[in-house]
Structure formats: structure tokens, C-alpha cells
mmCIF file of C-alpha atoms in Angstrom:
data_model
loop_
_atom_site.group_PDB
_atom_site.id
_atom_site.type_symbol
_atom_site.label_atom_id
_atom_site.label_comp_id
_atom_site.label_asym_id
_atom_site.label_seq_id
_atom_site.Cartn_x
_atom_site.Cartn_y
_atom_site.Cartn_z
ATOM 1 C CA UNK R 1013 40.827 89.679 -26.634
ATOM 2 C CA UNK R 1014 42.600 88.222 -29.758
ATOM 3 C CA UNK R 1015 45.270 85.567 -30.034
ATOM 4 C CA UNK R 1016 48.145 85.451 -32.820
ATOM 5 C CA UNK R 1017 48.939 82.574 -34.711
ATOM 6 C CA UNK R 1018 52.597 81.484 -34.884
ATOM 7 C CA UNK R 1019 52.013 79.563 -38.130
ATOM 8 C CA UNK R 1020 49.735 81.481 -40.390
ATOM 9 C CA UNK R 1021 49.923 84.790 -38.891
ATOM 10 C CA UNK R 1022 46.653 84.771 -38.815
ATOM 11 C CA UNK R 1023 43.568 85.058 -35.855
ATOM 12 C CA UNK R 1024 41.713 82.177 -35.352
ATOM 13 C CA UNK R 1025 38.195 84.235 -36.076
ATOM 14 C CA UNK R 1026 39.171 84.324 -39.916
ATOM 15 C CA UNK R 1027 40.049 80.707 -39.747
ATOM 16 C CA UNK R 1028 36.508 79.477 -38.328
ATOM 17 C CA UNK R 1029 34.644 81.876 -40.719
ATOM 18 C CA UNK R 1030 35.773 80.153 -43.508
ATOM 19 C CA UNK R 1031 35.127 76.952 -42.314
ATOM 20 C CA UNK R 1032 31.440 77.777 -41.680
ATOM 21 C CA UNK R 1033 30.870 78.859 -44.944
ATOM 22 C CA UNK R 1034 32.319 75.646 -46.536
ATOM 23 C CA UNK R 1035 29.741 73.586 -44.437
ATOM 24 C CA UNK R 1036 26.941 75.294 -45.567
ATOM 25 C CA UNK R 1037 27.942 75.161 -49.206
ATOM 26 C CA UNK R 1038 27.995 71.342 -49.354
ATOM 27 C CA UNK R 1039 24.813 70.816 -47.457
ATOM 28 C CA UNK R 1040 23.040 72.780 -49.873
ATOM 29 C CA UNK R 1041 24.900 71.122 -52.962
ATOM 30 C CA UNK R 1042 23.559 67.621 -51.211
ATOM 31 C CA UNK R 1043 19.702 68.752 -50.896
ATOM 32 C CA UNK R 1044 19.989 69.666 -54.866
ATOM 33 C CA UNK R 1045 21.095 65.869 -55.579
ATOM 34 C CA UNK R 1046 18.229 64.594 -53.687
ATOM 35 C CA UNK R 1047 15.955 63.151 -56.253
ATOM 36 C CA UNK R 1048 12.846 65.032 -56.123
ATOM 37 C CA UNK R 1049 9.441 62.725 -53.984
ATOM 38 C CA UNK R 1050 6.574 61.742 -56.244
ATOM 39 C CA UNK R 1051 2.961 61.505 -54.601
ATOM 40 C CA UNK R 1052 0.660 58.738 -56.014
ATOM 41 C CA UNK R 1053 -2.632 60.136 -56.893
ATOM 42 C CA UNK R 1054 -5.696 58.865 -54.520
ATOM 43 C CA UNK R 1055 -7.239 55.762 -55.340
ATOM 44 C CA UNK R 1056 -10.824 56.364 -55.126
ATOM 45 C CA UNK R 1057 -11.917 53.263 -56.703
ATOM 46 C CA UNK R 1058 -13.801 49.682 -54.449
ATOM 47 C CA UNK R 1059 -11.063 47.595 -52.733
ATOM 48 C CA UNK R 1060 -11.529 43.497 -52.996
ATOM 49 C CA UNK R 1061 -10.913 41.898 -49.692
ATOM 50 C CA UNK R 1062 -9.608 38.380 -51.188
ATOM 51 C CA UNK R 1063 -8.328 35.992 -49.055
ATOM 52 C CA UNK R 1064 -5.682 33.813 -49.577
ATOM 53 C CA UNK R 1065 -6.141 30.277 -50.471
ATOM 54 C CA UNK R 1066 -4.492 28.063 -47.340
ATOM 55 C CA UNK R 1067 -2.956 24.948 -48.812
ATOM 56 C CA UNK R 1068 -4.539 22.298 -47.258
ATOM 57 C CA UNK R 1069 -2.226 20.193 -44.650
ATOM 58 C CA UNK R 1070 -0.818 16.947 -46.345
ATOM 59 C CA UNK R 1071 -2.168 13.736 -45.349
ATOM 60 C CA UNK R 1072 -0.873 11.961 -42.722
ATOM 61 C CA UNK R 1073 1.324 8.911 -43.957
ATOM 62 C CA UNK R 1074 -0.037 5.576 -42.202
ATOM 63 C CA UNK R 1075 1.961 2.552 -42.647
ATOM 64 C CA UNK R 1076 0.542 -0.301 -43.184
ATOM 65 C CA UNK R 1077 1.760 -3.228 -41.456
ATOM 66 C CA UNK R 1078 2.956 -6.050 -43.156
ATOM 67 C CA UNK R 1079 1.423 -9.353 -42.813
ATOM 68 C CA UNK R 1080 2.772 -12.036 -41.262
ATOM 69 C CA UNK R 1081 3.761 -14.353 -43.569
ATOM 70 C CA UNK R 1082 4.093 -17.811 -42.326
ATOM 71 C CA UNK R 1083 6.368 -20.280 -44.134
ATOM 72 C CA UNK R 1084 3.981 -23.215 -44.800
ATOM 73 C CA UNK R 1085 5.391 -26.749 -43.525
ATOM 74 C CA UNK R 1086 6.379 -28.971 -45.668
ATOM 75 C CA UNK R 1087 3.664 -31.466 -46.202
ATOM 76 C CA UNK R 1088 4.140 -34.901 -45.118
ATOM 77 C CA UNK R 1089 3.718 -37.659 -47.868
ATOM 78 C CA UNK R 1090 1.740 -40.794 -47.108
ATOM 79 C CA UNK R 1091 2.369 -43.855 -48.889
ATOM 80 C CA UNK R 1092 -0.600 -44.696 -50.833
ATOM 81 C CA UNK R 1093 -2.585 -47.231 -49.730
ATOM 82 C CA UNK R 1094 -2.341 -50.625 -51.389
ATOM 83 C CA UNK R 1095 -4.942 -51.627 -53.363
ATOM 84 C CA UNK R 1096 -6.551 -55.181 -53.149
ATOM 85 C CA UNK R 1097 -7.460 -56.314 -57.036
ATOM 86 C CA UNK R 1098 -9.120 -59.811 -56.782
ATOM 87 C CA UNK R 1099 -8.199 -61.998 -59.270
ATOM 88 C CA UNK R 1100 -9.912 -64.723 -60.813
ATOM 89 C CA UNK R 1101 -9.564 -67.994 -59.886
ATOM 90 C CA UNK R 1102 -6.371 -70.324 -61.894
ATOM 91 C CA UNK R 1103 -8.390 -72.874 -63.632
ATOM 92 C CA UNK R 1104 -6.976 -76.207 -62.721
ATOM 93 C CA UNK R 1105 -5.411 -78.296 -65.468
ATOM 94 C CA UNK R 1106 -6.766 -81.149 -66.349
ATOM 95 C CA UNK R 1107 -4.432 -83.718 -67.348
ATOM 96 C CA UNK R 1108 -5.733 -86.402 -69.290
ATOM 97 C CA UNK R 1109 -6.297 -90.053 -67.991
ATOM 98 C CA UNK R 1110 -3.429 -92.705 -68.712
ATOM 99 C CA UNK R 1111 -3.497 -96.086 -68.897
ATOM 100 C CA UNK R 1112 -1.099 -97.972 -66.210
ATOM 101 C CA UNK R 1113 2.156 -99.064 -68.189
ATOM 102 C CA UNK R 1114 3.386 -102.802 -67.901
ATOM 103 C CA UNK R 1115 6.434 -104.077 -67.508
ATOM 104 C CA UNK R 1116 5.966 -105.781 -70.841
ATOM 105 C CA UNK R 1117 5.023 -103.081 -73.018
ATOM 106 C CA UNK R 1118 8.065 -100.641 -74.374
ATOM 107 C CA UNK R 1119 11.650 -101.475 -74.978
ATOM 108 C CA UNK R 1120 12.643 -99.706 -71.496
ATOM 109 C CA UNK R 1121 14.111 -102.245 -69.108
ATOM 110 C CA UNK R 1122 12.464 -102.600 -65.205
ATOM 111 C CA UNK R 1123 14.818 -101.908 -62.813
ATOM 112 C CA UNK R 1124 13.715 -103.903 -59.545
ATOM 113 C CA UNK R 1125 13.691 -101.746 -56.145
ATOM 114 C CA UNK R 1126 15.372 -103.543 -53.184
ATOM 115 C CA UNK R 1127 12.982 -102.762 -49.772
ATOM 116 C CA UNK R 1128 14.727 -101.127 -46.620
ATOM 117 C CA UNK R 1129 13.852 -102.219 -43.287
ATOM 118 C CA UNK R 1130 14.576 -100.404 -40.993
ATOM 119 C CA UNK R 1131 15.615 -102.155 -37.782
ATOM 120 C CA UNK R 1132 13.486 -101.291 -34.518
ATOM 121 C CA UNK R 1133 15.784 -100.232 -31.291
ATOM 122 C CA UNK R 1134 17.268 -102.776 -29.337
ATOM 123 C CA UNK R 1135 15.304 -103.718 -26.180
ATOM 124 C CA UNK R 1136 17.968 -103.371 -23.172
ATOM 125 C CA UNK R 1137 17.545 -104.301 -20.069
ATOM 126 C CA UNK R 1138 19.891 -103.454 -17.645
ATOM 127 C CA UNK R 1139 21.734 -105.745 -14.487
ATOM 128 C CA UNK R 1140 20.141 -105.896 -11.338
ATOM 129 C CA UNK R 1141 20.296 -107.545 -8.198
ATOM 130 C CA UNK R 1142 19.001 -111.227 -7.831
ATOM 131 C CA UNK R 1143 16.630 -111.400 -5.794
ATOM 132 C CA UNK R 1144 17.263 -115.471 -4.816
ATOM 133 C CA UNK R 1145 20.850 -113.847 -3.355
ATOM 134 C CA UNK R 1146 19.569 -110.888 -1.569
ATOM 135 C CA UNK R 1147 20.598 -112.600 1.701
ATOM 136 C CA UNK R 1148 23.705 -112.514 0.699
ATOM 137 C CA UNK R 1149 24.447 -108.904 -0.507
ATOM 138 C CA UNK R 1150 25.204 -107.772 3.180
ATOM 139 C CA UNK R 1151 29.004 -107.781 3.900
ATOM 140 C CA UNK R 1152 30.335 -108.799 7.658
ATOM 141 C CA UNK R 1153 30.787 -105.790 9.931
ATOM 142 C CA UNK R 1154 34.601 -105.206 10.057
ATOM 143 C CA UNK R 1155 35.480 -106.421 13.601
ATOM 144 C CA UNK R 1156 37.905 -102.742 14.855
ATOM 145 C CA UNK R 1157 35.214 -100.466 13.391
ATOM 146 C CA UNK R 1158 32.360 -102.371 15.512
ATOM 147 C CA UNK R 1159 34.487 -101.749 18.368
ATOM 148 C CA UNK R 1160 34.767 -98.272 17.838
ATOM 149 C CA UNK R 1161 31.016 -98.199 16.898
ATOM 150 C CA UNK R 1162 31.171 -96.505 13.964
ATOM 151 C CA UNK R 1163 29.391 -96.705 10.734
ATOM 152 C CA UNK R 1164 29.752 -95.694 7.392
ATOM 153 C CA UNK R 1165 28.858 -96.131 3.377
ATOM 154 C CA UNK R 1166 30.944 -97.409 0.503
ATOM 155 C CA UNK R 1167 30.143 -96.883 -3.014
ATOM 156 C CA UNK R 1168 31.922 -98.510 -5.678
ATOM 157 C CA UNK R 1169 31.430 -100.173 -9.009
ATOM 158 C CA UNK R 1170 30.768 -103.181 -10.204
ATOM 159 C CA UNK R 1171 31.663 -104.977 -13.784
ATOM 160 C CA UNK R 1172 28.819 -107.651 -14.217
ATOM 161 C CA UNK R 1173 29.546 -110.955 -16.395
ATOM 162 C CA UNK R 1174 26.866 -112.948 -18.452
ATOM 163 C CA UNK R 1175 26.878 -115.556 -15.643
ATOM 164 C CA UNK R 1176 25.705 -112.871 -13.179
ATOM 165 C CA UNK R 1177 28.951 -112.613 -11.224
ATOM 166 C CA UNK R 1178 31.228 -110.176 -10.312
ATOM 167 C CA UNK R 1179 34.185 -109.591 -12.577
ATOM 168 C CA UNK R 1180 35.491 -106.199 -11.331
ATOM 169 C CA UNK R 1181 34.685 -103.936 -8.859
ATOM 170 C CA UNK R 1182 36.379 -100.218 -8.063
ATOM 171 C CA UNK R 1183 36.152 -98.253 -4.849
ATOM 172 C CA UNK R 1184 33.934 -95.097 -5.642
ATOM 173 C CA UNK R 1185 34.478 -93.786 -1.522
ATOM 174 C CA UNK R 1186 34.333 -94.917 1.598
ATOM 175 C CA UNK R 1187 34.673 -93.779 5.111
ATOM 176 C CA UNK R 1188 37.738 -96.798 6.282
ATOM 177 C CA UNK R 1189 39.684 -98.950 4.338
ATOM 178 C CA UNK R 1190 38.640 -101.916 6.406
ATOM 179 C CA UNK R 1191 34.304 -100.824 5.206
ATOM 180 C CA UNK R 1192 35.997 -101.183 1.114
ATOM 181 C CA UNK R 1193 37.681 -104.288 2.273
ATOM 182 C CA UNK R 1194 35.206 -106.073 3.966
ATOM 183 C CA UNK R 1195 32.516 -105.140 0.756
ATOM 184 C CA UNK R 1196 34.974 -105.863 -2.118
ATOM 185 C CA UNK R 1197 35.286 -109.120 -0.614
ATOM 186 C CA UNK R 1198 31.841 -110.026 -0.159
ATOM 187 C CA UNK R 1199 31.135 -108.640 -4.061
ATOM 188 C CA UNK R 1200 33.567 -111.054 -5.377
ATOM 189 C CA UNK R 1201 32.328 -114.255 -3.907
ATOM 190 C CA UNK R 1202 28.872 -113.922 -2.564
ATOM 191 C CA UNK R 1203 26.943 -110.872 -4.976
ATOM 192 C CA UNK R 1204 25.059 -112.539 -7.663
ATOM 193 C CA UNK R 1205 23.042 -110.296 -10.186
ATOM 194 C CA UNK R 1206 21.164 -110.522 -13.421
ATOM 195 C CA UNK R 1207 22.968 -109.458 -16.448
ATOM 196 C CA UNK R 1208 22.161 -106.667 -18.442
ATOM 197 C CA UNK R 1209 20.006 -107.898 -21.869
ATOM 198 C CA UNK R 1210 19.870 -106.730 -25.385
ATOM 199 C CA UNK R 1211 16.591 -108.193 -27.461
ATOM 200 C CA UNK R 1212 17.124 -111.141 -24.787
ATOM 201 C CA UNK R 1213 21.119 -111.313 -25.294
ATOM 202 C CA UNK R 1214 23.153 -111.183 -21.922
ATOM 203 C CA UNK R 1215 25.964 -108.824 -22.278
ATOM 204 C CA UNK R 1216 28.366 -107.120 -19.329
ATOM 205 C CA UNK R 1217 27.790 -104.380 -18.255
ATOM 206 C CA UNK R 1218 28.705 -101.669 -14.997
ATOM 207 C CA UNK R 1219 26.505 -100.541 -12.017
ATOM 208 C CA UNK R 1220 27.275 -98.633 -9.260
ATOM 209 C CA UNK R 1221 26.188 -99.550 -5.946
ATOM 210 C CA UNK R 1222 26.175 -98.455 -2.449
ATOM 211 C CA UNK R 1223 27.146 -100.312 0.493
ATOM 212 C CA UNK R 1224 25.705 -99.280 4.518
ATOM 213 C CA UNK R 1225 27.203 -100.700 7.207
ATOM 214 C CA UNK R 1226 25.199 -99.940 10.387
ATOM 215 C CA UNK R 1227 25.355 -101.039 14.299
ATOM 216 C CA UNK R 1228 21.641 -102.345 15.177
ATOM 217 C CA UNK R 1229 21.151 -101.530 18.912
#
């Protein structure tokens, strides 16, 4: 069975034919480039076994620690201790011996030195009561305030004379006015007192007194 070509006008059988033929034609131009294989001749001589030389392993790196290094303190100064040097004794000085100087001898005039006495305290001795008047001393009871029984205490003060009487005498306290009246009078005619004394000297002088008026069951 053929088939007709409608572009060549040729079979398909010459077509493949030549196609072959190419194919074989530049397979054998490629084995006649091949570079030809050389065979080494055979060793017959005595193979060395040498083995290789294994680097030995580095050394492990240790660190070293550091040492501690402590900061010192600062030392603490002491003061030095004083030292004690003895010392020899100060010779005394002697002075040499003089002869007492008289009021005669030299051109120099004496001057005379007054003496000072001095005056001893004053002895005082101060007023008091006289005893030879005691008796007297008491004031009368005022006659309303024995009614009412009551009692009471004046103080006052008193301005003794040289004579021993009773110059002055102010009301200090007392419970009634007729207690201050009834002692006021009394003090200014009856009291009688010895006067205060300086080195034996009378001389006035104030005391204070109190005054009790009680009711004797």
C-alpha cells in the first residue's frame, strides 16, 4: 500500500531511508573523535601501608579564675604616745644675805604707814517684852464678843521707843474691830518692853506681836 505526498511528490519510504542513513553517518563520525583509552601498565612492585598522622586534639582552654582582690582598709592612725622626759631638778637661787636698812642710812625719805582697824560688828540686841510688866500685856475681853463667845487673834506691830514704850502700833489682822480696839489700847498705855541695843546703845526699833483673846470655861 503506498501513500502520495502532496508536497514533495514523493513516498514517505524514500523520505525515512534517507534519514536512517544520516543517523548512522554521525554516530560513526562521533566514535572517531573519541580520544583513544590508555591502560597503565601493572604495578608489580611492594605497596607501603602508611598511615596518616592524626593531629592531635588541641588542649582544652581552662580559665583561671581571678583572685579576689580585696581593697585593703585604710589604716587607722594612732596618736603617738607622749613621752615622759624627766628633767633635772631647777637649782634654787641663792640670793645673797642683806643687811636690814635704817631709816637713817640713804638720802630716801621714810614714809610712815597709818594702821587700819577694822571695826568688829555691832552687838544688837533686839526689843523684847519686860518681864516686870508681863501682867499687864493681856488686853480686857471686849464686852459684845464675850457675849457672843467668840474668840479670836490680832497681830499687829509695834514701834518701840528707848524708854521701852509704845510709840506706834499698826493692825497686821484681826478677826473684829472691837479684838484691834481693845489691844491697841492696852499697847499704848499698859505694854512696856526693853529696847532694842546696839554695843549697849538703846535705839527704836519694830516687832510684831500677836494678841489671843480666849473665853476660860
Amino acid at each position: 500500500m503506498s501513500y502520495v505526498s502532496v508536497y514533495e511528490n514523493k513516498t514517505p519510504r524514500s523520505k525515512g531511508l534517507i534519514m536512517t542513513g544520516a543517523v548512522h553517518a554521525a554516530i560513526i563520525a562521533a566514535v572517531i573523535a573519541m580520544p583513544a583509552i590508555v591502560v597503565p601498565d601493572r604495578f608489580e612492585g611492594t605497596i607501603l601501608a602508611i598511615p596518616e598522622r592524626l593531629q592531635p586534639p588541641p588542649e582544652p582552654v581552662i580559665e583561671k579564675e581571678k583572685p579576689d582582690v580585696k581593697t585593703p582598709s585604710p589604716m587607722q592612725q594612732t596618736a603617738p604616745k607622749p613621752q615622759i622626759i624627766d628633767l633635772p631638778p631647777i637649782p634654787k637661787q641663792q640670793y645673797a644675805a642683806t643687811s636690814p636698812v635704817s631709816a637713817s642710812e640713804g638720802e630716801g625719805m621714810a614714809i610712815p604707814m597709818e594702821t587700819i582697824t577694822i571695826a568688829p560688828e555691832p552687838v544688837i540686841v533686839g526689843a523684847r517684852l519686860n518681864t516686870r510688866y508681863a501682867d499687864r500685856f493681856q488686853p480686857a475681853y471686849p464686852p459684845g464678843q464675850l457675849r457672843l463667845e467668840r474668840e479670836g487673834e490680832v497681830s499687829v506691830r509695834v514701834l518701840v521707843g528707848t524708854d521701852g514704850r509704845v510709840k506706834r502700833i499698826e493692825l497686821i489682822e484681826a478677826p473684829h474691830e472691837d479684838f484691834w480696839k481693845a489691844t491697841r489700847k492696852q499697847a499704848l498705855s499698859k505694854w512696856r518692853f526693853t529696847p532694842e541695843t546696839r554695843d549697849g546703845t538703846p535705839y527704836e526699833s519694830w516687832i510684831t506681836l500677836k494678841v489671843r483673846f480666849e473665853i476660860n470655861s
